[in-house]
């Protein structure tokens, strides 16, 4: 992390799974860990900035830049695998002394959240999967374009058009800001190493086994944008049908940016769902 850079994208630094990790840590109360998606130049702040303050009104919000992204330390010979991303997320929880957390995963982050809940069931209370990877599907042309991004202002503008249903959210200024984010030192180098072609194999590598998903005990909220071009709605339909204690919310007139295009509604939906979590806890004997 470059301490000389002044940007709201930088929070605090913690040593997690052997790497200095940029983490936003705000609010108090029951913890919720937010895991961002895999767009070029993404950071936890860029992904969650519109919903973190609302969620932090009633809980402790933890949002790290995952290994290979944002302002988290990049290590020589980094190997970007599900095993390592899950280990990094667990390392963040350990570094902050959090034994058990609610967990929200967006897209690529949904696959990490799903795998973490399967592998470390004692660490996860409620689960929210938004536009999530984690089950088998044929890679979409849009996701192939996102993962195959080569830095240019025109390419970034094209990606933003794929992400958002509401074109008023997409303008030249946003494209310029996200393009500049994608070419910060180290950002594109690590991003380009994550998802080389052919990219269907990375969709497959992020999928958890059906039997493991069906065995999840967690109360789970599955969220998707109906007009999502990046991750097909069918993935969330599959997750909702496989996870026994799940519910599904589909936002109409919404692309892959549920937390941005419908920020207030998303925060209320997730906040209300997580507020019910006390009912999941064992009750003392009377």
Tab-separated table of C-alpha atoms in Angstrom:
chain	number	residue	atom	x	y	z
A	1	UNK	CA	0.000	0.000	0.000
A	2	UNK	CA	1.354	3.412	-0.982
A	3	UNK	CA	0.888	5.635	2.060
A	4	UNK	CA	1.782	8.691	-0.033
A	5	UNK	CA	-1.398	8.357	-2.089
A	6	UNK	CA	-4.336	10.413	-0.797
A	7	UNK	CA	-7.620	8.774	-1.734
A	8	UNK	CA	-10.775	7.629	0.079
A	9	UNK	CA	-10.019	4.179	-1.321
A	10	UNK	CA	-7.358	3.700	1.358
A	11	UNK	CA	-8.591	2.660	4.810
A	12	UNK	CA	-6.364	1.048	7.441
A	13	UNK	CA	-3.616	-1.511	6.948
A	14	UNK	CA	-3.684	-4.912	8.648
A	15	UNK	CA	-1.374	-7.886	8.208
A	16	UNK	CA	-3.617	-10.677	6.911
A	17	UNK	CA	-2.358	-14.052	5.679
A	18	UNK	CA	1.140	-12.602	5.375
A	19	UNK	CA	0.276	-9.493	3.339
A	20	UNK	CA	-0.380	-5.889	4.277
A	21	UNK	CA	-4.045	-5.511	3.462
A	22	UNK	CA	-6.036	-2.353	2.827
A	23	UNK	CA	-9.225	-2.595	4.887
A	24	UNK	CA	-12.148	-0.251	5.485
A	25	UNK	CA	-13.388	-0.794	9.038
A	26	UNK	CA	-16.297	1.363	10.158
A	27	UNK	CA	-19.269	1.245	12.475
A	28	UNK	CA	-19.770	-1.033	15.453
A	29	UNK	CA	-21.812	-4.029	16.467
A	30	UNK	CA	-22.193	-7.387	14.730
A	31	UNK	CA	-19.556	-7.653	11.980
A	32	UNK	CA	-20.236	-8.034	8.269
A	33	UNK	CA	-17.442	-8.755	5.783
A	34	UNK	CA	-17.949	-7.319	2.275
A	35	UNK	CA	-16.013	-8.998	-0.578
A	36	UNK	CA	-15.826	-7.003	-3.807
A	37	UNK	CA	-16.024	-8.083	-7.448
A	38	UNK	CA	-13.249	-8.486	-10.025
A	39	UNK	CA	-13.579	-5.529	-12.401
A	40	UNK	CA	-10.367	-3.872	-13.599
A	41	UNK	CA	-9.127	-1.231	-11.170
A	42	UNK	CA	-11.691	-2.229	-8.541
A	43	UNK	CA	-11.191	-1.534	-4.850
A	44	UNK	CA	-13.392	-2.301	-1.870
A	45	UNK	CA	-14.269	1.402	-1.612
A	46	UNK	CA	-15.200	1.695	-5.296
A	47	UNK	CA	-17.403	-1.379	-5.026
A	48	UNK	CA	-19.122	-0.655	-1.697
A	49	UNK	CA	-18.827	3.113	-1.150
A	50	UNK	CA	-22.561	3.826	-1.532
A	51	UNK	CA	-23.737	1.169	0.943
A	52	UNK	CA	-21.002	1.051	3.600
A	53	UNK	CA	-22.236	4.116	5.519
A	54	UNK	CA	-25.838	2.835	5.669
A	55	UNK	CA	-24.803	-0.643	6.814
A	56	UNK	CA	-22.371	0.863	9.358
A	57	UNK	CA	-25.240	2.600	11.142
A	58	UNK	CA	-26.104	-0.699	12.838
A	59	UNK	CA	-23.059	-2.962	12.503
A	60	UNK	CA	-19.310	-3.153	12.028
A	61	UNK	CA	-18.526	-3.120	8.306
A	62	UNK	CA	-15.268	-4.717	7.123
A	63	UNK	CA	-14.355	-4.260	3.442
A	64	UNK	CA	-10.867	-5.371	2.340
A	65	UNK	CA	-9.088	-5.053	-0.981
A	66	UNK	CA	-8.634	-8.737	-1.794
A	67	UNK	CA	-5.243	-10.157	-2.804
A	68	UNK	CA	-4.288	-8.826	-6.228
A	69	UNK	CA	-6.669	-5.876	-6.078
A	70	UNK	CA	-6.561	-2.279	-4.971
A	71	UNK	CA	-4.082	-1.087	-2.376
A	72	UNK	CA	-3.406	-4.467	-0.756
A	73	UNK	CA	0.225	-5.580	-0.923
A	74	UNK	CA	1.207	-7.636	-3.942
A	75	UNK	CA	3.752	-10.359	-3.161
A	76	UNK	CA	6.363	-11.880	-5.508
A	77	UNK	CA	5.028	-15.036	-7.148
A	78	UNK	CA	1.408	-14.369	-6.126
A	79	UNK	CA	-0.817	-17.270	-7.121
A	80	UNK	CA	-4.411	-16.163	-7.625
A	81	UNK	CA	-6.525	-19.162	-6.649
A	82	UNK	CA	-9.690	-19.741	-4.665
A	83	UNK	CA	-7.655	-21.391	-1.907
A	84	UNK	CA	-5.521	-18.279	-1.520
A	85	UNK	CA	-8.405	-15.807	-1.711
A	86	UNK	CA	-10.325	-17.732	0.954
A	87	UNK	CA	-7.198	-17.886	3.115
A	88	UNK	CA	-6.775	-14.132	2.693
A	89	UNK	CA	-10.376	-13.443	3.763
A	90	UNK	CA	-9.922	-15.654	6.831
A	91	UNK	CA	-6.666	-13.814	7.520
A	92	UNK	CA	-8.532	-10.496	7.553
A	93	UNK	CA	-11.007	-11.858	10.107
A	94	UNK	CA	-8.179	-13.262	12.230
A	95	UNK	CA	-6.221	-9.997	12.101
A	96	UNK	CA	-9.273	-8.098	13.347
A	97	UNK	CA	-10.153	-10.656	16.029
A	98	UNK	CA	-13.475	-11.583	14.420
A	99	UNK	CA	-14.535	-15.129	15.199
A	100	UNK	CA	-17.840	-15.135	13.297
A	101	UNK	CA	-19.271	-12.769	10.733
A	102	UNK	CA	-22.072	-12.162	8.315
A	103	UNK	CA	-20.714	-12.265	4.786
A	104	UNK	CA	-21.655	-10.364	1.611
A	105	UNK	CA	-20.042	-11.296	-1.704
A	106	UNK	CA	-20.378	-9.509	-5.042
A	107	UNK	CA	-19.823	-11.485	-8.276
A	108	UNK	CA	-16.267	-12.906	-7.946
A	109	UNK	CA	-16.579	-12.030	-4.258
A	110	UNK	CA	-19.711	-14.165	-4.091
A	111	UNK	CA	-17.701	-17.197	-5.156
A	112	UNK	CA	-15.184	-16.474	-2.389
A	113	UNK	CA	-17.971	-15.991	0.160
A	114	UNK	CA	-19.609	-19.255	-0.891
A	115	UNK	CA	-16.343	-21.192	-0.661
A	116	UNK	CA	-15.512	-19.616	2.708
A	117	UNK	CA	-18.904	-20.566	4.153
A	118	UNK	CA	-18.442	-24.151	2.943
A	119	UNK	CA	-14.891	-24.524	4.238
A	120	UNK	CA	-15.223	-22.580	7.492
A	121	UNK	CA	-18.840	-23.005	8.610
A	122	UNK	CA	-18.122	-21.879	12.165
A	123	UNK	CA	-16.906	-18.492	10.899
A	124	UNK	CA	-20.042	-17.489	8.941
A	125	UNK	CA	-23.468	-16.536	10.247
A	126	UNK	CA	-25.696	-15.169	7.435
A	127	UNK	CA	-24.695	-15.094	3.784
A	128	UNK	CA	-25.553	-12.613	1.005
A	129	UNK	CA	-24.641	-13.471	-2.595
A	130	UNK	CA	-25.043	-10.664	-5.135
A	131	UNK	CA	-24.714	-11.314	-8.878
A	132	UNK	CA	-22.613	-14.215	-7.714
A	133	UNK	CA	-20.224	-16.579	-9.423
A	134	UNK	CA	-19.829	-19.970	-7.728
A	135	UNK	CA	-21.957	-22.374	-9.788
A	136	UNK	CA	-21.277	-23.687	-13.311
A	137	UNK	CA	-22.313	-21.506	-16.257
A	138	UNK	CA	-21.081	-20.705	-19.743
A	139	UNK	CA	-18.987	-17.553	-19.621
A	140	UNK	CA	-20.828	-14.566	-21.056
A	141	UNK	CA	-19.261	-12.317	-23.705
A	142	UNK	CA	-19.480	-9.495	-21.154
A	143	UNK	CA	-17.539	-11.379	-18.465
A	144	UNK	CA	-14.984	-12.449	-21.068
A	145	UNK	CA	-14.552	-8.768	-21.949
A	146	UNK	CA	-14.233	-7.729	-18.282
A	147	UNK	CA	-11.559	-10.318	-17.519
A	148	UNK	CA	-9.815	-9.694	-20.842
A	149	UNK	CA	-9.606	-5.914	-20.323
A	150	UNK	CA	-6.572	-4.193	-21.855
A	151	UNK	CA	-6.199	-0.634	-20.527
A	152	UNK	CA	-7.632	2.141	-22.646
A	153	UNK	CA	-10.234	4.797	-22.066
A	154	UNK	CA	-12.392	3.339	-24.839
A	155	UNK	CA	-12.208	-0.166	-23.392
A	156	UNK	CA	-13.178	1.078	-19.932
A	157	UNK	CA	-16.141	3.010	-21.333
A	158	UNK	CA	-17.261	-0.174	-23.098
A	159	UNK	CA	-17.080	-2.146	-19.852
A	160	UNK	CA	-19.099	0.429	-17.944
A	161	UNK	CA	-21.804	0.136	-20.578
A	162	UNK	CA	-21.889	-3.612	-19.864
A	163	UNK	CA	-22.091	-3.177	-16.086
A	164	UNK	CA	-24.949	-0.701	-15.800
A	165	UNK	CA	-28.549	-0.836	-16.993
A	166	UNK	CA	-29.006	2.829	-16.105
A	167	UNK	CA	-26.903	4.666	-18.688
A	168	UNK	CA	-27.134	7.894	-16.663
A	169	UNK	CA	-24.605	6.307	-14.303
A	170	UNK	CA	-22.103	5.917	-17.131
A	171	UNK	CA	-20.335	9.001	-18.450
A	172	UNK	CA	-16.943	10.015	-19.764
A	173	UNK	CA	-15.807	11.296	-16.355
A	174	UNK	CA	-16.531	7.959	-14.645
A	175	UNK	CA	-14.812	6.117	-17.489
A	176	UNK	CA	-11.748	8.341	-17.096
A	177	UNK	CA	-11.632	7.803	-13.319
A	178	UNK	CA	-11.967	4.030	-13.610
A	179	UNK	CA	-9.425	3.887	-16.446
A	180	UNK	CA	-6.931	5.840	-14.360
A	181	UNK	CA	-7.614	3.494	-11.446
A	182	UNK	CA	-6.909	0.487	-13.658
A	183	UNK	CA	-3.428	1.749	-14.619
A	184	UNK	CA	-2.153	2.577	-11.140
A	185	UNK	CA	1.176	0.841	-10.475
A	186	UNK	CA	0.658	-2.901	-10.067
A	187	UNK	CA	-3.086	-2.891	-10.725
A	188	UNK	CA	-3.145	-4.142	-14.336
A	189	UNK	CA	-0.122	-6.376	-13.871
A	190	UNK	CA	-1.898	-8.448	-11.224
A	191	UNK	CA	-5.281	-8.231	-12.957
A	192	UNK	CA	-3.831	-9.443	-16.246
A	193	UNK	CA	-2.274	-12.442	-14.478
A	194	UNK	CA	-5.564	-13.604	-12.911
A	195	UNK	CA	-7.787	-14.558	-15.827
A	196	UNK	CA	-5.785	-15.321	-18.996
A	197	UNK	CA	-7.630	-16.863	-21.926
A	198	UNK	CA	-9.341	-19.264	-22.325
A	199	UNK	CA	-11.435	-17.814	-19.500
A	200	UNK	CA	-14.151	-20.462	-19.107
A	201	UNK	CA	-11.677	-22.358	-16.922
A	202	UNK	CA	-11.724	-19.551	-14.329
A	203	UNK	CA	-15.534	-19.674	-14.124
A	204	UNK	CA	-15.207	-23.427	-13.575
A	205	UNK	CA	-12.433	-23.005	-10.997
A	206	UNK	CA	-14.603	-20.661	-8.932
A	207	UNK	CA	-17.557	-23.062	-8.781
A	208	UNK	CA	-18.213	-24.910	-5.537
A	209	UNK	CA	-19.500	-28.468	-5.608
A	210	UNK	CA	-23.282	-28.791	-5.824
A	211	UNK	CA	-23.402	-31.175	-2.862
A	212	UNK	CA	-21.481	-28.695	-0.709
A	213	UNK	CA	-23.801	-25.835	-1.680
A	214	UNK	CA	-26.887	-27.952	-0.952
A	215	UNK	CA	-25.460	-28.759	2.496
A	216	UNK	CA	-25.053	-25.107	3.536
A	217	UNK	CA	-26.970	-24.430	6.765
A	218	UNK	CA	-26.766	-20.620	6.491
A	219	UNK	CA	-29.714	-18.329	6.027
A	220	UNK	CA	-28.842	-16.884	2.618
A	221	UNK	CA	-30.066	-13.899	0.632
A	222	UNK	CA	-29.456	-14.190	-3.116
A	223	UNK	CA	-29.635	-10.925	-5.104
A	224	UNK	CA	-29.405	-10.316	-8.842
A	225	UNK	CA	-30.100	-7.631	-11.430
A	226	UNK	CA	-32.569	-8.870	-14.025
A	227	UNK	CA	-30.712	-7.207	-16.902
A	228	UNK	CA	-27.248	-8.356	-15.784
A	229	UNK	CA	-25.091	-8.988	-18.876
A	230	UNK	CA	-21.995	-10.050	-16.951
A	231	UNK	CA	-23.298	-12.875	-14.746
A	232	UNK	CA	-26.524	-14.499	-15.957
A	233	UNK	CA	-29.583	-14.407	-13.713
A	234	UNK	CA	-29.696	-18.199	-13.959
A	235	UNK	CA	-26.726	-18.448	-11.581
A	236	UNK	CA	-28.770	-16.898	-8.788
A	237	UNK	CA	-31.789	-19.030	-9.650
A	238	UNK	CA	-29.519	-22.059	-9.290
A	239	UNK	CA	-28.093	-20.861	-5.971
A	240	UNK	CA	-31.567	-20.145	-4.612
A	241	UNK	CA	-32.763	-23.599	-5.622
A	242	UNK	CA	-29.735	-25.384	-4.149
A	243	UNK	CA	-29.326	-23.530	-0.823
A	244	UNK	CA	-32.032	-24.866	1.525
A	245	UNK	CA	-32.480	-21.731	3.695
A	246	UNK	CA	-32.356	-19.174	0.908
A	247	UNK	CA	-34.476	-16.358	-0.452
A	248	UNK	CA	-34.107	-14.606	-3.810
A	249	UNK	CA	-34.540	-10.930	-4.681
A	250	UNK	CA	-34.340	-9.831	-8.324
A	251	UNK	CA	-34.021	-6.110	-9.083
A	252	UNK	CA	-35.719	-5.129	-12.331
A	253	UNK	CA	-34.111	-2.514	-14.585
A	254	UNK	CA	-30.749	-3.356	-13.054
A	255	UNK	CA	-27.513	-4.666	-14.484
A	256	UNK	CA	-24.490	-6.029	-12.635
A	257	UNK	CA	-24.253	-3.036	-10.273
A	258	UNK	CA	-27.073	-3.773	-7.842
A	259	UNK	CA	-25.246	-2.047	-4.982
A	260	UNK	CA	-24.766	1.079	-7.117
A	261	UNK	CA	-27.879	1.222	-9.305
A	262	UNK	CA	-30.195	0.518	-6.346
A	263	UNK	CA	-27.911	1.490	-3.467
A	264	UNK	CA	-30.553	2.579	-0.940
A	265	UNK	CA	-32.818	-0.384	-1.612
A	266	UNK	CA	-29.869	-2.766	-1.544
A	267	UNK	CA	-28.666	-1.418	1.811
A	268	UNK	CA	-32.160	-1.685	3.339
A	269	UNK	CA	-32.685	-5.191	1.977
A	270	UNK	CA	-29.339	-6.455	3.243
A	271	UNK	CA	-29.594	-4.541	6.515
A	272	UNK	CA	-33.035	-5.966	7.294
A	273	UNK	CA	-31.911	-9.490	6.386
A	274	UNK	CA	-28.836	-9.297	8.604
A	275	UNK	CA	-30.814	-7.732	11.449
A	276	UNK	CA	-32.805	-10.961	11.696
A	277	UNK	CA	-29.625	-12.924	12.391
A	278	UNK	CA	-30.093	-12.847	16.168
A	279	UNK	CA	-32.818	-15.418	15.645
A	280	UNK	CA	-30.167	-17.793	14.288
A	281	UNK	CA	-28.277	-17.792	17.580
A	282	UNK	CA	-28.859	-20.500	20.199
A	283	UNK	CA	-31.286	-19.208	22.817
A	284	UNK	CA	-30.466	-19.666	26.526
A	285	UNK	CA	-32.515	-22.253	28.383
A	286	UNK	CA	-35.195	-20.700	30.579
